[in-house]
Coordinates of C-alpha atoms in Angstrom, one line a residue:
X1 CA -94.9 -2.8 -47.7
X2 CA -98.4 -4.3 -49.0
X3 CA -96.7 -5.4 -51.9
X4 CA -93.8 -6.9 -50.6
X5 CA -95.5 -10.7 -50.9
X6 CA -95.7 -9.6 -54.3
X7 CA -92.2 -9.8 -54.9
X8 CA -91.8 -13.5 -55.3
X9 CA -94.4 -14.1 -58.1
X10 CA -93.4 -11.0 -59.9
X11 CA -89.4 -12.1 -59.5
X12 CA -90.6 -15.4 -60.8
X13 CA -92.6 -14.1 -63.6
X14 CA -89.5 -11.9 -64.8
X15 CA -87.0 -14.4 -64.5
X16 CA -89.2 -16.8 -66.6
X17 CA -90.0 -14.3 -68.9
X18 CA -86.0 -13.8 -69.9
X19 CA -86.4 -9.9 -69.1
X20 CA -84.9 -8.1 -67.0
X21 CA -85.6 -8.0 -63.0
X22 CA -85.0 -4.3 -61.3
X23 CA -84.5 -3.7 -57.7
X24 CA -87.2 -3.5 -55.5
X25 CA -87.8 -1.9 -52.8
X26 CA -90.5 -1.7 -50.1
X27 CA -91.3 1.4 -47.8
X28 CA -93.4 2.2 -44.6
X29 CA -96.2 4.3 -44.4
X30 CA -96.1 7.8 -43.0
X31 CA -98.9 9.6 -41.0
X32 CA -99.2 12.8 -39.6
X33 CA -100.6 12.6 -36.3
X34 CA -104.0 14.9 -35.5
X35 CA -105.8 14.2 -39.0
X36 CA -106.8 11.9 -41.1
X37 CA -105.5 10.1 -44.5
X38 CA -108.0 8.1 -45.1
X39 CA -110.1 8.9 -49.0
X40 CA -113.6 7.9 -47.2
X41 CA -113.4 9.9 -43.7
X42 CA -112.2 13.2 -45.6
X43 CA -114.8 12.5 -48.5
X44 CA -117.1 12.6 -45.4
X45 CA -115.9 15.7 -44.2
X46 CA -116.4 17.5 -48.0
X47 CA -119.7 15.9 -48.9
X48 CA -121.0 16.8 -44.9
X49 CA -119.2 20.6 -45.4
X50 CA -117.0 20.3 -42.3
X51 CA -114.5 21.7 -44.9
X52 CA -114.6 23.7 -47.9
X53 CA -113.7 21.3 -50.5
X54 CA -110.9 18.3 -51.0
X55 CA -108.2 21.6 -51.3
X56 CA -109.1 23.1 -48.0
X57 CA -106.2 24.1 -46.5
X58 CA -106.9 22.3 -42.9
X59 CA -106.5 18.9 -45.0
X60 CA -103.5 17.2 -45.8
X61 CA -104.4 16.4 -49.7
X62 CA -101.6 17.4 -52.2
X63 CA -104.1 20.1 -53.1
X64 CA -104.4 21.2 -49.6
X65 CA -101.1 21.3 -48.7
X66 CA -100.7 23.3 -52.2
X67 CA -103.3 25.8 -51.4
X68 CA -101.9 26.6 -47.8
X69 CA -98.9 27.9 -49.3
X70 CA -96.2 25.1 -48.8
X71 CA -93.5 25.1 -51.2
X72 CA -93.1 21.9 -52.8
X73 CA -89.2 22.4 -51.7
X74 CA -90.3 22.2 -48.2
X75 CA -91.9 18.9 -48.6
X76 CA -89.0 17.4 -49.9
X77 CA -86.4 18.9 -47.4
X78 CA -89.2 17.9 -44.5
X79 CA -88.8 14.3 -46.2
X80 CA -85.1 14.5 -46.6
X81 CA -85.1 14.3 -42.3
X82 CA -87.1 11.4 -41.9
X83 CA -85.3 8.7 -44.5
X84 CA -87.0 5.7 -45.8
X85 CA -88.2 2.6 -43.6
X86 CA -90.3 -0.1 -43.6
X87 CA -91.7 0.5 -40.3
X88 CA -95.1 2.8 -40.3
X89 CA -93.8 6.4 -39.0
X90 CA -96.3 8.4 -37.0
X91 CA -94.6 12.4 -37.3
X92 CA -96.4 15.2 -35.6
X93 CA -97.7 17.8 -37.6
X94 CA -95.7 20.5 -35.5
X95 CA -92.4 18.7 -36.7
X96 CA -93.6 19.1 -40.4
X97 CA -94.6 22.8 -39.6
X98 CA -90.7 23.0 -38.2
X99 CA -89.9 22.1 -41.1
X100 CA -92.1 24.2 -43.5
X101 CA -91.2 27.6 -41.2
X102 CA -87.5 27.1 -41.6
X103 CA -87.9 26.2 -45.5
X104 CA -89.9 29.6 -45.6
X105 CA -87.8 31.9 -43.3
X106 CA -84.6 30.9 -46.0
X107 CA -87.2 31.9 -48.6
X108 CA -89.5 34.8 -48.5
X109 CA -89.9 38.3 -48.4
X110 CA -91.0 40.3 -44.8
X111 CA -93.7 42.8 -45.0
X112 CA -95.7 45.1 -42.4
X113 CA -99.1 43.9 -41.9
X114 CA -101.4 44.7 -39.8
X115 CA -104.2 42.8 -38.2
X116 CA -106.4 45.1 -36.4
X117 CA -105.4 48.8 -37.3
X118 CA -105.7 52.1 -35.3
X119 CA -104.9 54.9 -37.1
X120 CA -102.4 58.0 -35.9
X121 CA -102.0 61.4 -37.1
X122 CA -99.3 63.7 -36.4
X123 CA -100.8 67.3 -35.4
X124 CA -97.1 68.6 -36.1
X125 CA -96.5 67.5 -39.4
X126 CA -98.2 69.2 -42.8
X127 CA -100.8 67.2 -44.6
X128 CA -98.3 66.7 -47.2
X129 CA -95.4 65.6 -45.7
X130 CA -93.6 62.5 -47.2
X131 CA -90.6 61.1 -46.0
X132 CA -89.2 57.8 -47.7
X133 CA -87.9 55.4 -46.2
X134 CA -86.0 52.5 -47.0
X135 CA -86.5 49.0 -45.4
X136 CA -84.6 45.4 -46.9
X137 CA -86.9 42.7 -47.3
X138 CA -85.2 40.2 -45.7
X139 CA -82.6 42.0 -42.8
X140 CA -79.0 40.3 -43.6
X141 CA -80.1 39.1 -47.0
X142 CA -79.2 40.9 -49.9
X143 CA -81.2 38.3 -52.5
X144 CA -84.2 40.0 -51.6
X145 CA -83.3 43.7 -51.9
X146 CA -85.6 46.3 -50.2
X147 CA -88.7 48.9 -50.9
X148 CA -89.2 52.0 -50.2
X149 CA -92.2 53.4 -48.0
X150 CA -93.3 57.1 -47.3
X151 CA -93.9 58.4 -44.1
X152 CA -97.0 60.1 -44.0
X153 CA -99.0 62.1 -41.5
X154 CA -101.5 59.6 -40.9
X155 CA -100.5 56.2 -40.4
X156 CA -101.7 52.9 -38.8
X157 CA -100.2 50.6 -36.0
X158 CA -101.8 47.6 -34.6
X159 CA -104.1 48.2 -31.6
X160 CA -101.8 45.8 -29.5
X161 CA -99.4 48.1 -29.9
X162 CA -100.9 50.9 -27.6
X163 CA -101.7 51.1 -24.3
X164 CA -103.5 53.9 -22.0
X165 CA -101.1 52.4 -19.4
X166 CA -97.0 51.6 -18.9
X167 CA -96.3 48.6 -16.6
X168 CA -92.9 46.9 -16.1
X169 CA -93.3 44.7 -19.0
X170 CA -94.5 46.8 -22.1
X171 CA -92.8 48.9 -23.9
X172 CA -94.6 50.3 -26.5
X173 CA -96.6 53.2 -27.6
X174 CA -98.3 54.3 -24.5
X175 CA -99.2 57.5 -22.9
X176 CA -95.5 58.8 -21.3
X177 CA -94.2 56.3 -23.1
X178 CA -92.3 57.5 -26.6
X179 CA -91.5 54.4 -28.9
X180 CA -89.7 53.8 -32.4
X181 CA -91.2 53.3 -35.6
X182 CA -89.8 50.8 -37.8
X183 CA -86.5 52.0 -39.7
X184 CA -88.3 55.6 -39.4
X185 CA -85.2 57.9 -37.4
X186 CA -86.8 59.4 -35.2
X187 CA -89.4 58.5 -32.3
X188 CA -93.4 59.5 -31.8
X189 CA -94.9 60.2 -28.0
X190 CA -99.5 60.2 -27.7
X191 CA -100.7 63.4 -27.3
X192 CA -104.2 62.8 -27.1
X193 CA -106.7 59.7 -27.8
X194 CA -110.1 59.5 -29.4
X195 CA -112.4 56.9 -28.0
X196 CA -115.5 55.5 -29.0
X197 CA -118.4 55.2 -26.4
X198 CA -117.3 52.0 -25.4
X199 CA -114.1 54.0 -23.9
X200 CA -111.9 52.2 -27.0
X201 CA -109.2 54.0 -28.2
X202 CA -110.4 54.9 -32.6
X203 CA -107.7 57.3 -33.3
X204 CA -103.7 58.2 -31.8
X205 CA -103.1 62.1 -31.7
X206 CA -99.3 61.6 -31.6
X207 CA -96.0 64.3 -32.2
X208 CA -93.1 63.2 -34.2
X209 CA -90.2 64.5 -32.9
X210 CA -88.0 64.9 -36.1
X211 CA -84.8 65.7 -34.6
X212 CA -86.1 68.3 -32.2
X213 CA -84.3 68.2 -28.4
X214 CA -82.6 65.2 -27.0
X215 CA -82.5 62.4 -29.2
X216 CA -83.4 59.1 -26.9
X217 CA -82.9 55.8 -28.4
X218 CA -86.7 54.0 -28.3
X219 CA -86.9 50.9 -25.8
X220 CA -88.8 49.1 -29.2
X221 CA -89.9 49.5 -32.5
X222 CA -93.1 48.6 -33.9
X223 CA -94.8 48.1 -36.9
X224 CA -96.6 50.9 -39.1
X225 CA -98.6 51.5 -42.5
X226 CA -99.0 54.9 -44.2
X227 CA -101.9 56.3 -45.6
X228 CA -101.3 57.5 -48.9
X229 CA -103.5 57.8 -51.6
X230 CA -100.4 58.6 -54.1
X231 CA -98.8 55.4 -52.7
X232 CA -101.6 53.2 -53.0
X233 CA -101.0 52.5 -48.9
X234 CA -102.7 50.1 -47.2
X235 CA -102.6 47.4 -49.6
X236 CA -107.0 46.2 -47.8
X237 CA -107.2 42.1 -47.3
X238 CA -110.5 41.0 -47.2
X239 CA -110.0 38.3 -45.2
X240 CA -107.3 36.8 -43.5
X241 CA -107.8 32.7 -42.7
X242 CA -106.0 31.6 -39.9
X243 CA -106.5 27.6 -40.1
X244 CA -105.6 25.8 -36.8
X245 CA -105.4 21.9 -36.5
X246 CA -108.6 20.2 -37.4
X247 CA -109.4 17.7 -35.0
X248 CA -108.5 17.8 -30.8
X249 CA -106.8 15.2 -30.7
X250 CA -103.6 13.1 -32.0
X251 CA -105.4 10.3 -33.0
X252 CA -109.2 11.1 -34.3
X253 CA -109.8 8.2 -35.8
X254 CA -109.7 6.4 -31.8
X255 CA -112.5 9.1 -30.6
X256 CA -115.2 7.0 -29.2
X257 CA -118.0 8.4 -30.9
X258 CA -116.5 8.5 -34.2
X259 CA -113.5 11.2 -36.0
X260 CA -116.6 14.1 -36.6
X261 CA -116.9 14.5 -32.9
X262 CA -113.6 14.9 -32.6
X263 CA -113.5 18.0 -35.2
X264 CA -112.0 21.7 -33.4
X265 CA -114.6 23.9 -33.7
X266 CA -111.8 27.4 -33.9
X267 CA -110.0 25.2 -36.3
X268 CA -110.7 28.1 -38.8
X269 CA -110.8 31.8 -37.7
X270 CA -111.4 34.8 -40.3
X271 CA -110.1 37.6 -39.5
X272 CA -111.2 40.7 -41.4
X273 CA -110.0 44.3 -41.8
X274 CA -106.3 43.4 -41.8
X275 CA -104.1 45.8 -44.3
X276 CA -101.1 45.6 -45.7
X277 CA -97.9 47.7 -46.8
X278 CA -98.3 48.7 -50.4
X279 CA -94.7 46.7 -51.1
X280 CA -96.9 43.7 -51.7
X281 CA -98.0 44.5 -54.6
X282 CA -94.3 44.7 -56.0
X283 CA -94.1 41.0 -54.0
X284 CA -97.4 40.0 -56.0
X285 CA -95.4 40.7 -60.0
X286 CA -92.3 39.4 -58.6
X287 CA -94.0 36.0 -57.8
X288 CA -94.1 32.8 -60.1
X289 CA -98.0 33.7 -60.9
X290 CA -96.1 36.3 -63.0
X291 CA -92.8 36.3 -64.2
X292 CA -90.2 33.1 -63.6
X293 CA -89.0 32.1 -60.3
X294 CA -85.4 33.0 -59.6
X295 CA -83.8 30.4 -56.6
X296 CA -82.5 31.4 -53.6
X297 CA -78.5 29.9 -53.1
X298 CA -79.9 28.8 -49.4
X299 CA -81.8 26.1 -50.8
X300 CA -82.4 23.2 -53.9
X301 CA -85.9 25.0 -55.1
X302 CA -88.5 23.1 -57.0
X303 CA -89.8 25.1 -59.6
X304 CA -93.3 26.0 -59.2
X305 CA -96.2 27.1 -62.2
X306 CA -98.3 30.1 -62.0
X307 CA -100.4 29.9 -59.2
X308 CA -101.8 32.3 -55.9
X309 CA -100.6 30.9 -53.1
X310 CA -96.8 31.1 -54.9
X311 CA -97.3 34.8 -53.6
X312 CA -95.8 34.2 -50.2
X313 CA -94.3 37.0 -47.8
X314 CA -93.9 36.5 -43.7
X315 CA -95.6 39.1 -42.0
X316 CA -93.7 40.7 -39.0
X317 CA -94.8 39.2 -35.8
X318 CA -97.7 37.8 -37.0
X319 CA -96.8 34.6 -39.9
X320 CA -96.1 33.2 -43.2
X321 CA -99.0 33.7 -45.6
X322 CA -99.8 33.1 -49.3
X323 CA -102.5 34.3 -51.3
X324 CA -106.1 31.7 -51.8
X325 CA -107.4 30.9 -55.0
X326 CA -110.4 32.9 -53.3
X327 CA -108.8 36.2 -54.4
X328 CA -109.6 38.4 -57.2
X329 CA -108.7 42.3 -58.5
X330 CA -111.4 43.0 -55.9
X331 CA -110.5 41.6 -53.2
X332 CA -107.7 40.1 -51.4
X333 CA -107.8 36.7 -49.1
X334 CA -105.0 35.4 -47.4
X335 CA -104.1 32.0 -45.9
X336 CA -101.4 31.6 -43.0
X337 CA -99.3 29.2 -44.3
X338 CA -97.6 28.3 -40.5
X339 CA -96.9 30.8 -37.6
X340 CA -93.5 32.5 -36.7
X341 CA -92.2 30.1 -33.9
X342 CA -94.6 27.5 -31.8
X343 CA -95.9 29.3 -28.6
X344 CA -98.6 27.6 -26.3
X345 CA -98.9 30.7 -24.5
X346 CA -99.6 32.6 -27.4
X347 CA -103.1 33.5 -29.2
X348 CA -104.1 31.1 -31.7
X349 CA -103.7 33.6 -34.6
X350 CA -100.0 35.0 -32.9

């Protein structure tokens, strides 16, 4: 709308001119509440290293936005909800996050990954044993096809997973407590725990039952990772980045004592010694980094070039993540790109 006393003198200078006068049309401004747009405050925050460059995924540059892991497709459906107006339109960052985490659910892949690991061996199976099993990527979605994982003697599950306990409201592994494994047929019960000398639990004795006795149906199923050296399995990530809003408030710019005082000091959390099912390495050469991208019929896809973070999966219970420009052969680094579903009474990282 700044240029819309433009209009006359431009009109003017094209009708004088004998050329021809287009359309015009003016349009309003749109912020997204809880950051800031402005070149000089977020210059400020790069040259003063409150963030790690203009790209950093807490920002909402183009090359921020691009380095989190949002699909250009996302932007453009997110815009397609809004319309056009002259008026200035203040949308909150959880509605463009709506937006994004439906765009990805239509979109991407689902993978086991774990966040913090315990690892369970089963004293009834041989060192050796392998049973494959076949999960879909995407439930209900033939698009994506599916992978196939062995199940191994030793696996992992995340430590939130187990409990020394039952109570009313859990239902997973647990002493007493049988529970189901992802697509695996049948269920595993604790035999014994190992602790460390802080009393916390290192490694799950378990049994598999394998079709011995009464076969119960599992009040869950949870997540797993085999170790397998022939498999590749886990898939190590180096670092997982779990980036949160980065100021307190809707509106930093008001804060009394200027926008840097108004910065969220867990606005970034690291998380490290997270794995990952070896499948995402067949994820990783079927991304655009590597071979063309093929569109889903769900949605209008912008095509995308070559780049990390157009290696996207959602990880089961946990999020939608891409790969960071930080990665290498070496070492793997994730960015969550949004969470599953918006929860206040969740973790910041859940």
């Amino acid at each position: 709308t700044e240029f819309y006393l433009s209009r006359e003198s431009y009109e003017w200078l094209c009708d004088n001119l004998h050329v021809y006068r287009p359309a015009q049309r003016e349009y309003g401004r749109l912020n997204i509440t809880g950051t800031i747009m402005s070149k000089r405050k977020i210059a400020k925050l790069v040259n003063e290293n409150y963030v790690r460059g203009w790209d950093d995924p807490r920002l909402y540059t183009l090359e921020a936005i691009r380095r989190r892991g949002v699909p250009p497709g996302a932007i453009l459906s997110f815009i397609n909800t809004l319309g056009v107006t002259t008026s200035t339109t203040n949308i909150q960052a959880t509605r463009l996050e709506s937006s994004i985490r439906h765009y990805l659910d239509y979109t991407t892949p689902r993978l086991m990954m774990i966040i913090d690991p315990i690892k369970i061996i089963f004293d009834n199976l041989s060192d050796d044993y392998e049973e494959i099993i076949e999960i879909p990527y995407k439930p209900g979605s033939e698009n994506f096809g599916s992978r196939k994982i062995p199940f191994t003697k030793e696996i992992y599950i995340d430590r939130s997973d187990y409990r020394d306990g039952i109570s009313k409201d859990y239902f997973r592994l647990a002493p007493g407590q049988p529970v189901g494994l992802m697509k695996v047929p049948f269920t595993i019960k604790v035999l014994s725990v190992e602790k460390d000398s802080d009393n916390l639990p290192t490694v799950i004795h378990a049994h598999y039952n394998n079709g011995e006795g009464e076969h119960k149906k599992p009040k869950t199923f949870i997540q797993w990772i085999p170790i397998s050296e022939k498999y590749k399995s886990p898939v190590e990530i180096k670092e997982t980045r779990i980036h949160n809003q980065l100021f307190l408030s809707e509106n930093p710019s008001a804060h009394p004592d200027g926008f840097l005082n108004d910065i969220n000091p867990d606005s970034e959390e690291v998380i490290k010694g997270a794995i990952i099912e070896p499948a995402f390495n067949e994820i990783k050469l079927k991304s655009p980094l590597n071979m063309p991208f093929t569109p889903q019929p769900e949605f209008s896809i912008v095509e995308e070039e070559g780049r990390p973070e157009t290696i996207r999966f959602q990880a089961l219970r946990v999020g939608y993540f891409c790969v960071d420009k930080d990665s290498n052969d070496d070492q793997l680094i994730l960015n969550r790109i949004v969470t599953l579903k918006e929860d206040s009474n969740k973790s910041s990282w859940s």
